[in-house]
Backbone as a ProteinNet text record, in pm:
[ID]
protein_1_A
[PRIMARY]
XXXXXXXXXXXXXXXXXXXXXXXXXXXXXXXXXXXXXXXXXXXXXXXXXXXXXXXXXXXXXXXXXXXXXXXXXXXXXXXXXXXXXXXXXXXXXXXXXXXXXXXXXXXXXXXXXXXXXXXXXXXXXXXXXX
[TERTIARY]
2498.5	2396.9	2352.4	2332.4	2284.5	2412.7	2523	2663	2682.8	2584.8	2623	2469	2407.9	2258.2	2298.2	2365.3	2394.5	2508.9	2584.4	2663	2626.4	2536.4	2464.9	2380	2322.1	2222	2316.1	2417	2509	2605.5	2586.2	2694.2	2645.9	2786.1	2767.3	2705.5	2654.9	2588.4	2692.7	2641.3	2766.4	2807.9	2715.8	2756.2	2847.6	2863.3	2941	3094.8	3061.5	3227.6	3227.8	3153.1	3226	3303.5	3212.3	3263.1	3408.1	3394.8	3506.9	3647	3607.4	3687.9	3791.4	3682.9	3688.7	3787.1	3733.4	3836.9	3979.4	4003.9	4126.5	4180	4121.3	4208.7	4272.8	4144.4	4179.3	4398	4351.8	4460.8	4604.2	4570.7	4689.6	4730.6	4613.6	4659.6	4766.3	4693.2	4775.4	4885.6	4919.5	5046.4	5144.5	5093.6	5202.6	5213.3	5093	5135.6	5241.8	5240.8	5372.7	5518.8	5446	5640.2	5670.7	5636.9	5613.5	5700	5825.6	5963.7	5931.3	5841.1	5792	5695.5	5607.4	5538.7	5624.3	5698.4	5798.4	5907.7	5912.1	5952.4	5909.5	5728.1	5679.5	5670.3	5611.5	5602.7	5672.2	5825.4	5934.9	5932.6	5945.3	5989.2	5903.4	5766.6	5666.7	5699.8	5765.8	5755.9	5660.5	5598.7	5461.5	5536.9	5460.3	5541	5435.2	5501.7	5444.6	5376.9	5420.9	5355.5	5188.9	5206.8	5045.3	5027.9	5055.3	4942.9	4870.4	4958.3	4921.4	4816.9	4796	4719.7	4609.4	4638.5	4517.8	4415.7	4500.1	4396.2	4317.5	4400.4	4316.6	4183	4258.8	4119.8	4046.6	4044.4	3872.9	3835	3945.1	3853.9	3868.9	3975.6	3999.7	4058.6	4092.9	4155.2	4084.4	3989.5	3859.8	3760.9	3764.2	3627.7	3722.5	3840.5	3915.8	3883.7	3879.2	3902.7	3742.4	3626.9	3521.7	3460.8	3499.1	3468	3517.1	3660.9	3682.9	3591.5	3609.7	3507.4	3374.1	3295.2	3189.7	3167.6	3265.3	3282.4	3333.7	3395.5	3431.2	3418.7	3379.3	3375.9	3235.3	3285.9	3158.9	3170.7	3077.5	3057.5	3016	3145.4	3080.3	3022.2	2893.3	2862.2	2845.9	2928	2970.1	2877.5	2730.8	2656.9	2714.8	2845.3	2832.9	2916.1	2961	3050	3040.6	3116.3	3114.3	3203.2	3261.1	3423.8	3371.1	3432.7	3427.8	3555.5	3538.4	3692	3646.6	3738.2	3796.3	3860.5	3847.5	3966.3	4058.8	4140	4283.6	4364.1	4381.6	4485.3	4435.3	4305.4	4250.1	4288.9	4371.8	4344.8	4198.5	4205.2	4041.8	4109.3	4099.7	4137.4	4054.7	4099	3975	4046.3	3941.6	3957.8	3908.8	3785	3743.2	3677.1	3655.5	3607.3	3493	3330.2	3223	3200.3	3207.7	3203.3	3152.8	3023.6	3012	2945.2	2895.1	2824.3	2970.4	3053.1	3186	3284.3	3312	3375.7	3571.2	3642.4	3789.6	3818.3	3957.6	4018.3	4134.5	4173.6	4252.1	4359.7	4477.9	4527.1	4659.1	4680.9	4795.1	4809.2	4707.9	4666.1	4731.4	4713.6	4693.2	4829.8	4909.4	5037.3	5141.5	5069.4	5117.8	5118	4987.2	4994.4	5075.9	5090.5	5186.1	5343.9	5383.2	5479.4	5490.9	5395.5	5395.6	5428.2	5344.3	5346.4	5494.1	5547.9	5701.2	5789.4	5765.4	5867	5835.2	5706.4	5688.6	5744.1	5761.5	5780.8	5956.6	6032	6167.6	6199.8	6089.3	6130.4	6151.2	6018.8	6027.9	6120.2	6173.5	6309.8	6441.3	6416.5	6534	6555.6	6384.6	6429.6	6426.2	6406.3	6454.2	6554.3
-2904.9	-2958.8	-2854.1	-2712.1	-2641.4	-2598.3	-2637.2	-2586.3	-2682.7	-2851.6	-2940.1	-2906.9	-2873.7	-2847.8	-2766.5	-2633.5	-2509.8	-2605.8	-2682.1	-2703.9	-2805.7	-2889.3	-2972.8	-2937.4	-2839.5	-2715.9	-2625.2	-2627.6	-2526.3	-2662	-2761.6	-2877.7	-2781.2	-2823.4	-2732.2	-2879.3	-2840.9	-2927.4	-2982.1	-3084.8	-3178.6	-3048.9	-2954.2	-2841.6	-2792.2	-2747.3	-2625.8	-2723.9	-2825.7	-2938.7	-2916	-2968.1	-2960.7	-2828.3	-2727.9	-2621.6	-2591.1	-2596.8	-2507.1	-2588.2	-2782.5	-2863.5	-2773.9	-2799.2	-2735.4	-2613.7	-2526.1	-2404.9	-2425	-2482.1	-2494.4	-2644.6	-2753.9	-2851.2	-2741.5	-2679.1	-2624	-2561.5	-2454.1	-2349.6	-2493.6	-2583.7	-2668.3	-2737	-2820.9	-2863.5	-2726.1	-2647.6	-2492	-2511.9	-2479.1	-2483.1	-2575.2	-2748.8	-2824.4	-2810.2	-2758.1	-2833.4	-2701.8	-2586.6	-2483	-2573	-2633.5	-2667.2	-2812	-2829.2	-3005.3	-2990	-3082.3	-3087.9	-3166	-3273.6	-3381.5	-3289.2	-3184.2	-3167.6	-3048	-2997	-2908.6	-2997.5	-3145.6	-3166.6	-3215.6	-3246.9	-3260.4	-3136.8	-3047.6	-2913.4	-2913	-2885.1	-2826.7	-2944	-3081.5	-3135.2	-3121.6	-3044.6	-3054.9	-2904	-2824.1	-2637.7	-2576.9	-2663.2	-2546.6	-2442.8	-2350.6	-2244.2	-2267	-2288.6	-2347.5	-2219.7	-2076.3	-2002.4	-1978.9	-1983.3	-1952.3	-2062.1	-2223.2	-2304.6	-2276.2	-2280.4	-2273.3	-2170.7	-2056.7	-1934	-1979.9	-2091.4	-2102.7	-2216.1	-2298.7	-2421.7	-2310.8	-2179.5	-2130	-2034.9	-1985.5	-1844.8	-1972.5	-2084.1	-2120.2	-2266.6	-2228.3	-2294.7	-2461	-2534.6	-2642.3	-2707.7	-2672.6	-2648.2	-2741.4	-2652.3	-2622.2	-2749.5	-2780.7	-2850.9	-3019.2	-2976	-3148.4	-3190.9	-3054.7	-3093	-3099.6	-3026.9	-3046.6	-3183.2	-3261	-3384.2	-3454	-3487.2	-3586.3	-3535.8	-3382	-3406.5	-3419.5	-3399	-3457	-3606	-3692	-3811.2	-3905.2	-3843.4	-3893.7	-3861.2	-3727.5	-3677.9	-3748.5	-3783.7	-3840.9	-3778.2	-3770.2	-3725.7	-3790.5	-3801.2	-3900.4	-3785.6	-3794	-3696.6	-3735.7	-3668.8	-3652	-3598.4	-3568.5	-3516.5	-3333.8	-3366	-3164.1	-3117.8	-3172.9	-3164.6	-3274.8	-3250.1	-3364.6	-3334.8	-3435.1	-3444.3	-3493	-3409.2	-3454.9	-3589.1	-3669.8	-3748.5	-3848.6	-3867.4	-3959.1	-4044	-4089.5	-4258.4	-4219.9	-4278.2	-4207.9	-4379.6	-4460.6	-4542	-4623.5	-4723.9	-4766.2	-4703.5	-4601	-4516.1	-4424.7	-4380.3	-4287.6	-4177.1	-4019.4	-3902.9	-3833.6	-3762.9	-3639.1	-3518.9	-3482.2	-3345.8	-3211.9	-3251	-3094.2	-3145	-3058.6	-3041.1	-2919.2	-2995.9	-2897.7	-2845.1	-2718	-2733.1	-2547.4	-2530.4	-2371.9	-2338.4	-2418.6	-2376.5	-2318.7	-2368.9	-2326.5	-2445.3	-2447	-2566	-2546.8	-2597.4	-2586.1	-2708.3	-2674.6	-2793	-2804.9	-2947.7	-3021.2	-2993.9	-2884.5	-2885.7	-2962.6	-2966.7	-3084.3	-3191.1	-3250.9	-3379.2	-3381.6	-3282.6	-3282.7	-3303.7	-3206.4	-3174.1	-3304.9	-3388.4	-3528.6	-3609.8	-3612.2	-3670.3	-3718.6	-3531.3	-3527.7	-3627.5	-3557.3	-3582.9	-3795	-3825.3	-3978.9	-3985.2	-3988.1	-4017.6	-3952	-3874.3	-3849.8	-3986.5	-3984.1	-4084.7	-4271.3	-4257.8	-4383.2	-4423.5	-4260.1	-4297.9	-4321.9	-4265.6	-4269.5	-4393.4	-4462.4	-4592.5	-4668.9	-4686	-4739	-4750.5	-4616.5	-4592.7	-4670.9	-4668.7	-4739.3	-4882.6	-4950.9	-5095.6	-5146.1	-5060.8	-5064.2	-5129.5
3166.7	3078.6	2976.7	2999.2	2911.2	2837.7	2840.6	2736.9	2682	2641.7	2602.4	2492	2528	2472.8	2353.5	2383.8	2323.3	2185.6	2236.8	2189.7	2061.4	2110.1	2009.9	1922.4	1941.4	1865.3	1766.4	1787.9	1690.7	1654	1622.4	1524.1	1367.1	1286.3	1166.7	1112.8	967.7	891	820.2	762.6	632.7	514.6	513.2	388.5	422.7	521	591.4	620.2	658.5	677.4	509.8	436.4	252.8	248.9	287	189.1	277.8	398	453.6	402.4	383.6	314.5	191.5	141.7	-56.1	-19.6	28.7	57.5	118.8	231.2	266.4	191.9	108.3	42	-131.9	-138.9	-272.1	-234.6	-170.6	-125.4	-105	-46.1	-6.9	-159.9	-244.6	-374.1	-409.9	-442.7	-529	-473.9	-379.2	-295.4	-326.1	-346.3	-350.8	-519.9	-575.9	-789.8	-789.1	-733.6	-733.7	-711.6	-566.3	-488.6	-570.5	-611.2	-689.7	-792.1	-775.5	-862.6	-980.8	-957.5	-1059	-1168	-1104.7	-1191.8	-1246.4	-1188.5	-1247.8	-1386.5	-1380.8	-1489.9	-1602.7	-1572.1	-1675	-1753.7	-1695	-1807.6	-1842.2	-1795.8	-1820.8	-1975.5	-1951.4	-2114.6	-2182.1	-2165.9	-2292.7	-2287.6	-2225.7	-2303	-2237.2	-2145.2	-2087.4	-1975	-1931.6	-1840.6	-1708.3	-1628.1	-1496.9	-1468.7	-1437.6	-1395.7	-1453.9	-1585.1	-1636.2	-1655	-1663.5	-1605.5	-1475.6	-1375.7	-1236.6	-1246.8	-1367.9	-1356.1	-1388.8	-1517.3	-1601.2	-1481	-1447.5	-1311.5	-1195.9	-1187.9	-1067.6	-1126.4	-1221.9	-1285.5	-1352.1	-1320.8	-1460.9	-1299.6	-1247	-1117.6	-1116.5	-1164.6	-1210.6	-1035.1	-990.7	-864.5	-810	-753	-692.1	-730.8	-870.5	-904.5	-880.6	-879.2	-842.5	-692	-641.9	-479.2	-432.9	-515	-477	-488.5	-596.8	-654	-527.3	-500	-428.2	-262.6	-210.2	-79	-98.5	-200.2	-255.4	-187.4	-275.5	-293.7	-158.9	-58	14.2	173.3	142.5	313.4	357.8	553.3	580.1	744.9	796.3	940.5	1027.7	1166.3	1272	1371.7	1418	1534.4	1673.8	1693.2	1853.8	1990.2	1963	2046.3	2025.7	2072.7	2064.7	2003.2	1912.3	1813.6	1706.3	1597.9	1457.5	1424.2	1336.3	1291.6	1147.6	1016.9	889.7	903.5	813	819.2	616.1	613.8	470.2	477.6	400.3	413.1	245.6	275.4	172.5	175.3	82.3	97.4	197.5	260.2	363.3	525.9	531.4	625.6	636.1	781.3	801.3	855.7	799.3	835.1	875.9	1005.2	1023.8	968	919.6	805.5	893.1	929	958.7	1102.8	1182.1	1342.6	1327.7	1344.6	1374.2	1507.3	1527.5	1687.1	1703.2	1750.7	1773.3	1661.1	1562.6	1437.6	1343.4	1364.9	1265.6	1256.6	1140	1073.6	1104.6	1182.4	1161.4	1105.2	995.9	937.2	995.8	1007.4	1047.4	988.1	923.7	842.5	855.2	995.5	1026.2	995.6	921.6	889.5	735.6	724.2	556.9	484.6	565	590.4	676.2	717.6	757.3	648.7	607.8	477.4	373.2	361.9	223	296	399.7	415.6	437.2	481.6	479.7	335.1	291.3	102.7	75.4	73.6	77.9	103.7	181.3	311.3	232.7	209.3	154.1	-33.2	-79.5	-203.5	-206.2	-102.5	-61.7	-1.7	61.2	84.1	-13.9	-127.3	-209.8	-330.4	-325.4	-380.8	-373.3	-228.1	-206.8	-193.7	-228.1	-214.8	-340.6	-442.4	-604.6	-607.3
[MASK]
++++++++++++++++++++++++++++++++++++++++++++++++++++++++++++++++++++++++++++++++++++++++++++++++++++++++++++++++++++++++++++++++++

């Protein structure tokens, strides 16, 4: 009873699920507009140079203010008594994003990374019934 007490007394707040959000969605966007073949061929036919875009979205924080908007906009928290789970809905699916637990926020990053790869798999389906 008193490690369920302790435990409910240290749930992180909805700030602390945003921010730790914002930080690890930012780092994953960056990651895929790099590995991203599509967006590798838009620049490529307008002449832009992928490397100093990618420079210019991170130094003025463009990243960041995309990914803050949507967890802004969408993160919501179910609480669990001794723990809370951030989660989103994406496509009428419901995702858990982040896990409050200990007064510290972990993200789900497996999720995220499922994600992408569904949305992969679904745009390859759709491909093929072209």
């Amino acid at each position: 009873l008193g490690l369920a007490l302790v435990m409910k007394v240290t749930v992180p707040s909805m700030e602390k699920h945003k921010e730790a959000a914002v930080e690890q969605v930012t780092k994953f966007v960056e990651e895929q507009m790099m590995q991203n073949d599509e967006v590798d061929g838009y620049l490529e036919a307008y002449g832009i140079d992928k490397d100093e875009t990618h420079r210019f979205l991170s130094e003025n924080g463009i990243y960041k203010s995309m990914v803050t908007y949507l967890v802004e906009n969408s993160l919501f928290l179910e609480d669990y008594f001794v723990c809370n789970v951030g989660k989103f809905q994406y496509e009428g699916e419901i995702y858990p994003l982040t896990l409050g637990l200990f007064n510290h926020v972990f993200v789900l990053t497996d999720y995220i990374d499922e994600m992408q790869e569904a949305q992969e798999k679904m745009e390859k389906l759709q491909q093929k019934l072209e």
